[in-house]
CSV table of C-alpha atoms in Angstrom, one decimal:
chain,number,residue,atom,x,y,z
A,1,UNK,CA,2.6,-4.0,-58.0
A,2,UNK,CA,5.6,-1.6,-58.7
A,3,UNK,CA,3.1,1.5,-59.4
A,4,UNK,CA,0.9,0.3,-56.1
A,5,UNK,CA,4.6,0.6,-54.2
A,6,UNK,CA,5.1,4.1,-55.7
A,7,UNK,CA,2.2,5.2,-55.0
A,8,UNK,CA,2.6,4.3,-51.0
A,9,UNK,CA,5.6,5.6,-51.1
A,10,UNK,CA,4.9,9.2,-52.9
A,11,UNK,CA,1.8,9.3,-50.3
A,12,UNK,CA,3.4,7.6,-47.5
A,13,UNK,CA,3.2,10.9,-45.2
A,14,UNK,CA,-0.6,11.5,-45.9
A,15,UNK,CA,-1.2,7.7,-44.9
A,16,UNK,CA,0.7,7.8,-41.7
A,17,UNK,CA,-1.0,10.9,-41.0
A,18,UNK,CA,-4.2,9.3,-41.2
A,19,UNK,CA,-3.6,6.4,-39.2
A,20,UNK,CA,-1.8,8.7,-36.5
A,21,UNK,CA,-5.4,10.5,-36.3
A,22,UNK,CA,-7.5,7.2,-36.2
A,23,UNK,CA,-5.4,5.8,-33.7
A,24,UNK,CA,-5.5,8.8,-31.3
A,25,UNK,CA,-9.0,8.7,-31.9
A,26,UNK,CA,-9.7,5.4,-31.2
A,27,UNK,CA,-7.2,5.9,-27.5
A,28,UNK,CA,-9.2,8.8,-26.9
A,29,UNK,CA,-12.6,7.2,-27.1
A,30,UNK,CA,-11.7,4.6,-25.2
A,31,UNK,CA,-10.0,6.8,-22.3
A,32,UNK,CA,-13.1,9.1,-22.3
A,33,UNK,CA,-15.4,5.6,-21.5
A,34,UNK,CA,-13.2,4.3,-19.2
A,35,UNK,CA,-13.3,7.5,-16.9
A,36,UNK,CA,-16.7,8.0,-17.3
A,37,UNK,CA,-17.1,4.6,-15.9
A,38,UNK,CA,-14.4,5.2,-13.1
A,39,UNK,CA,-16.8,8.3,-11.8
A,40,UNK,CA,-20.0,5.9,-11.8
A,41,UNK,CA,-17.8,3.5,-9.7
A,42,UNK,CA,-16.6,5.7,-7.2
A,43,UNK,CA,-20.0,7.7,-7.1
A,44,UNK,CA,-19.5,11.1,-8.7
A,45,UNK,CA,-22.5,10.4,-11.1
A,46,UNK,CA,-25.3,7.8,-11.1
A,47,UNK,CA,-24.0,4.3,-12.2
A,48,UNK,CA,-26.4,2.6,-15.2
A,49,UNK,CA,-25.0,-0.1,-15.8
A,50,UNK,CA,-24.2,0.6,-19.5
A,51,UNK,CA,-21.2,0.6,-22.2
A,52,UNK,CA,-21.0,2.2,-25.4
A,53,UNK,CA,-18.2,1.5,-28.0
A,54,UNK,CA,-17.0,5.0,-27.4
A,55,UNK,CA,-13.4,4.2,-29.4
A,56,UNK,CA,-15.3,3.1,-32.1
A,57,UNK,CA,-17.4,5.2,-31.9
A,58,UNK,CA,-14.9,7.9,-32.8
A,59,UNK,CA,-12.8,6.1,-35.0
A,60,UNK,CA,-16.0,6.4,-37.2
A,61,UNK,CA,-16.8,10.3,-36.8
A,62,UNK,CA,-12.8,10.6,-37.4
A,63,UNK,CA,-12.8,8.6,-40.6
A,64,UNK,CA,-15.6,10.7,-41.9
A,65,UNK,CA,-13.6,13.8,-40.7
A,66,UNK,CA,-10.3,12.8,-42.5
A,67,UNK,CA,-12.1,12.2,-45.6
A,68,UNK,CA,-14.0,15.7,-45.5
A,69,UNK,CA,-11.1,17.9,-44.7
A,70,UNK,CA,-7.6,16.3,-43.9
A,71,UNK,CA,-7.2,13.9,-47.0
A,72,UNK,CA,-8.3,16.6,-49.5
A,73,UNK,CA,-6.2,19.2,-48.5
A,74,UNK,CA,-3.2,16.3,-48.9
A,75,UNK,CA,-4.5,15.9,-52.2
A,76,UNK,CA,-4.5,19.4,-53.2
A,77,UNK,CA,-0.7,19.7,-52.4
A,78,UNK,CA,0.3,16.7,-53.9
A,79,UNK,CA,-1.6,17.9,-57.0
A,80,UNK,CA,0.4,21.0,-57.0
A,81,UNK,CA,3.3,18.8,-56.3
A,82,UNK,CA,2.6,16.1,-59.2
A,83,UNK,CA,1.8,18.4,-61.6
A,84,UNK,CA,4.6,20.8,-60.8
A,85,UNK,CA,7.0,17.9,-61.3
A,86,UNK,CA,5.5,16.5,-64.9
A,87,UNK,CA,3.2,14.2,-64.2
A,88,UNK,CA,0.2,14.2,-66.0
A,89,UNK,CA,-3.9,14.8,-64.2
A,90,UNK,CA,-4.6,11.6,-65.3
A,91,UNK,CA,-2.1,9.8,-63.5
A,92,UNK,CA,-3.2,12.3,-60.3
A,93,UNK,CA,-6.6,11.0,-60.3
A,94,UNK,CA,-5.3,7.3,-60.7
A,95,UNK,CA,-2.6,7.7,-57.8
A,96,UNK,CA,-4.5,9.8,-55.3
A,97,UNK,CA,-7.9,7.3,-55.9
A,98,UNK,CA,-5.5,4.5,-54.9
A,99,UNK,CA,-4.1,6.5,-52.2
A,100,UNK,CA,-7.8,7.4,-51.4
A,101,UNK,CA,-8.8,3.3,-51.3
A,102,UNK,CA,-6.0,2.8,-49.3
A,103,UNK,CA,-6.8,5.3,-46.8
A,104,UNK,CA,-10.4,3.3,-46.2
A,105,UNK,CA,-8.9,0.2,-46.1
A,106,UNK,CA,-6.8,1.4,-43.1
A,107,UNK,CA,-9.4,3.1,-41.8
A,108,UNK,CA,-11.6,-0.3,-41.6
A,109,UNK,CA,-8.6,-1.6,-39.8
A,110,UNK,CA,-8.1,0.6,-37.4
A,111,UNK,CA,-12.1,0.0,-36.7
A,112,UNK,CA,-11.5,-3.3,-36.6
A,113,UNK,CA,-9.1,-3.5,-33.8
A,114,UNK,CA,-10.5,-0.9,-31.9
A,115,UNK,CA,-14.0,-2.6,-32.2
A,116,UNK,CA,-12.6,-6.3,-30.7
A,117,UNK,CA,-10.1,-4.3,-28.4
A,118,UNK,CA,-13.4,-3.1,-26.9
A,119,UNK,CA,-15.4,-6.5,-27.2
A,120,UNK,CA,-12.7,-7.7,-25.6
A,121,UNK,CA,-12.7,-5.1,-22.4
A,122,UNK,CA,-16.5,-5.6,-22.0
A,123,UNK,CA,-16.4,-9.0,-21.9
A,124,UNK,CA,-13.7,-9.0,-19.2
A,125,UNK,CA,-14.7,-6.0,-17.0
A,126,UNK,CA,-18.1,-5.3,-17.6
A,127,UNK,CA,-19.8,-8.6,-18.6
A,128,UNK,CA,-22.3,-7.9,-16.3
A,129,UNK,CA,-23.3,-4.8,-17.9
A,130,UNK,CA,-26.1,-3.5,-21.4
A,131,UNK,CA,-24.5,-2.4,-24.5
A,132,UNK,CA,-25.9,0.9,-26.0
A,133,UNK,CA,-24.8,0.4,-28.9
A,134,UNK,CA,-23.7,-2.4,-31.3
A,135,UNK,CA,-21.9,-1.6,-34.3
A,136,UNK,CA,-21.5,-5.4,-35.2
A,137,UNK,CA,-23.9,-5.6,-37.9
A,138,UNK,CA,-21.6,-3.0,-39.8
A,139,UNK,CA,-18.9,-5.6,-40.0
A,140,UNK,CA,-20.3,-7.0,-43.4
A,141,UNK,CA,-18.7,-7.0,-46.6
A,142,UNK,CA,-21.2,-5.3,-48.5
A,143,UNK,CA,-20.6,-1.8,-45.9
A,144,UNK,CA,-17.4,-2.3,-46.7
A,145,UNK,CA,-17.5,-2.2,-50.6
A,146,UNK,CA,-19.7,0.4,-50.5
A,147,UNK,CA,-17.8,3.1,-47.9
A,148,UNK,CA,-14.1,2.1,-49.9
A,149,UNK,CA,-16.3,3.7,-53.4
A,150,UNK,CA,-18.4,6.4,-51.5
A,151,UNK,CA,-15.7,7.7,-49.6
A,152,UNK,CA,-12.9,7.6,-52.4
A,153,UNK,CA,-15.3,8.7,-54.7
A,154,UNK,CA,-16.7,11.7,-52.5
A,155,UNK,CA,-12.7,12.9,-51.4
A,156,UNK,CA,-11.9,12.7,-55.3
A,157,UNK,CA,-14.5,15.0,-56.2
A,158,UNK,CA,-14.3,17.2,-53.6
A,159,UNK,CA,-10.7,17.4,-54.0
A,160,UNK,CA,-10.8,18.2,-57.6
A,161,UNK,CA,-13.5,20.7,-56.4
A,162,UNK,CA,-10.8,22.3,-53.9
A,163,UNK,CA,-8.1,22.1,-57.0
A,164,UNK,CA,-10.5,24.2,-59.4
A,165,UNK,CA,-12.0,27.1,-56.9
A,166,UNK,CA,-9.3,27.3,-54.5
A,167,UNK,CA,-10.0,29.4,-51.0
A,168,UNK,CA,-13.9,30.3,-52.9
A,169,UNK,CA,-14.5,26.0,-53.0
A,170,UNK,CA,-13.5,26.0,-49.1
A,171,UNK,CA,-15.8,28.6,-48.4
A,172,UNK,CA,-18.5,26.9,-50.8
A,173,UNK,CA,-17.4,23.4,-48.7
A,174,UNK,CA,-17.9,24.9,-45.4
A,175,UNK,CA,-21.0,27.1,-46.6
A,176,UNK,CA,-22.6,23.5,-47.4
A,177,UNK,CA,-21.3,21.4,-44.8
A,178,UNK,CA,-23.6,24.0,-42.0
A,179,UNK,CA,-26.4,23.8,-44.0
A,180,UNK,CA,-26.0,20.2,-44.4
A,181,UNK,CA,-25.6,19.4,-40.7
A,182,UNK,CA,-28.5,22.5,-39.7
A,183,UNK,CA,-31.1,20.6,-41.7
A,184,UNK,CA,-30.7,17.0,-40.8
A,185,UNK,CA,-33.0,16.9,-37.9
A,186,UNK,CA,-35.8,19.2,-40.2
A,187,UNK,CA,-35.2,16.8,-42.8
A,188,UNK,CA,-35.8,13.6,-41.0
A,189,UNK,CA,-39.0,12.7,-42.2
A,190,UNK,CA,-37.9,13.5,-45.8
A,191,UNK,CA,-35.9,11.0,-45.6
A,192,UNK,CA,-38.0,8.4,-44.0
A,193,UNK,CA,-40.5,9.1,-46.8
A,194,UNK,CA,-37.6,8.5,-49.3
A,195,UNK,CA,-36.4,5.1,-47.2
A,196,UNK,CA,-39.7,3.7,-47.5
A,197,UNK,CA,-40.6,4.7,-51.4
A,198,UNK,CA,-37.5,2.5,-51.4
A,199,UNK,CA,-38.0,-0.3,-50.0
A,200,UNK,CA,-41.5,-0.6,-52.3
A,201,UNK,CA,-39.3,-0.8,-55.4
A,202,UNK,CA,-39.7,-3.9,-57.2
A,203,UNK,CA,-35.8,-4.4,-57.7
A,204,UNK,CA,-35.4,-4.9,-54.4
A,205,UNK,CA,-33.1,-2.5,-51.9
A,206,UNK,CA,-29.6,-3.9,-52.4
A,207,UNK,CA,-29.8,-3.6,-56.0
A,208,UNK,CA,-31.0,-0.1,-55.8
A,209,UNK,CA,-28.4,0.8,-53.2
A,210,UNK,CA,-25.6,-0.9,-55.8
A,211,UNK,CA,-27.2,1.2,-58.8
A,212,UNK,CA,-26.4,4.4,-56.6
A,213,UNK,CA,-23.5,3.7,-55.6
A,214,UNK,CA,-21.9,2.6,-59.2
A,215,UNK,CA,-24.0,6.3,-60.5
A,216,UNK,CA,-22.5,8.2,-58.0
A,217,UNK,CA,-19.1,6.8,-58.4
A,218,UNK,CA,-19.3,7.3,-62.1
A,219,UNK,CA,-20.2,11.1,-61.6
A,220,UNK,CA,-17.6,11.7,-59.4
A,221,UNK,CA,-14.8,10.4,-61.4
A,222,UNK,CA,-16.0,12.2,-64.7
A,223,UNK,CA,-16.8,15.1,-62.5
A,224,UNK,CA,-13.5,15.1,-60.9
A,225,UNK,CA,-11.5,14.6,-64.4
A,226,UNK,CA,-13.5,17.3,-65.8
A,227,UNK,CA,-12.5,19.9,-62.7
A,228,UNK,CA,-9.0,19.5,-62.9
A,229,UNK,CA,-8.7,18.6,-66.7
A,230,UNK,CA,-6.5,21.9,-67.4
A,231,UNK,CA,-6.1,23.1,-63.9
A,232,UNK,CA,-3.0,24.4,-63.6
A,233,UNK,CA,-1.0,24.5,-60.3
A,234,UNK,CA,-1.6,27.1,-57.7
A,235,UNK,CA,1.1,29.5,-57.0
């Protein structure tokens, strides 16, 4: 509990940066719906009839955001920071993956409340109206065992990543992230073909999506220890 405490408070300015953008993003999805739905009512576009979480919506594209580029950039100074200081890479890794789970957690908070904040509006001021889109069937447990690992696990390794290379991993990053983004629509049936190879598996899709996610945290974190095993600090 003591090391959990130190660990907030060493990364307590990262955290409340994170929540800060999760927040404004959840306001700002919610004030972009509501106006929308304030030029349907007094007839500057054509009124469906229709609500979308918008708030949550954003919340989620801004969690996703936050882990790609804000919280590893907060873990490459505090690396600089740690090390500089004396402590040692391994008690990084075991601080910022904390810091990392903690940031999730949050994150699944700050959905959380924005998700019944908007329940709650629809039901009172639109109950007449069709939802676009539900994001209920997210709410499970198992989605959120398996975002806390992916995402810690992906911002670890990327952050080491960033740690090793420096401005050539950014450009690497960014390099990836188009190409990335640029295929996913040529890619779509690839990955239908994959989905449904899956689900003929005899073990079943949970336990396959569990094996992943346990491999791919694995790599990571030996990945990530291996990266920044005698990195030294930047200057």
């Amino acid at each position: 509990m003591e090391e959990l405490t130190k660990i907030f408070k060493i990364n307590k300015t990262g955290i409340m940066q994170t929540f800060m953008i999760l927040v404004i993003c959840s306001f700002t999805g919610n004030v972009i719906h509501d106006v929308i739905q304030l030029m349907e009512n007094i007839g500057l576009v054509e009124k469906e009839y229709t609500v979308f979480p918008m708030g949550s919506f954003i919340v989620i594209i801004g969690i996703i955001a936050s882990v790609i580029f804000e919280v590893i950039n907060y873990n490459y100074t505090r690396f600089n920071m740690d090390v500089s200081y004396g402590s040692t890479r391994k008690m990084y890794i075991i601080r910022q993956w904390a810091f990392d789970i903690v940031v999730v957690i949050m994150a699944w908070a700050v959905l959380g409340v924005t998700y019944l904040y908007e329940n709650w509006k629809f039901a009172t001021f639109y109950s007449g109206y069709s939802l676009d889109l539900n994001i209920r069937p997210f709410f499970q447990f198992k989605y959120f065992v398996i975002s806390l690992i992916m995402l810690s696990s992906f911002n670890m390794l990327l952050s080491s990543f960033i740690i090793k290379y420096g401005i050539k991993g950014r450009r690497i990053m960014a390099f990836a992230y188009m190409i990335i983004c640029f295929s996913m629509a040529k890619a779509e049936n690839i990955y239908q073909g994959i989905y449904e190879k899956i689900l003929t598996l005899p073990i079943g899709t949970d336990i396959f999506l569990w094996l992943v996610i346990l491999i791919i945290a694995a790599v990571s974190a030996v990945v990530a220890i291996l990266l920044i095993k005698k990195q030294q600090v930047a200057n």
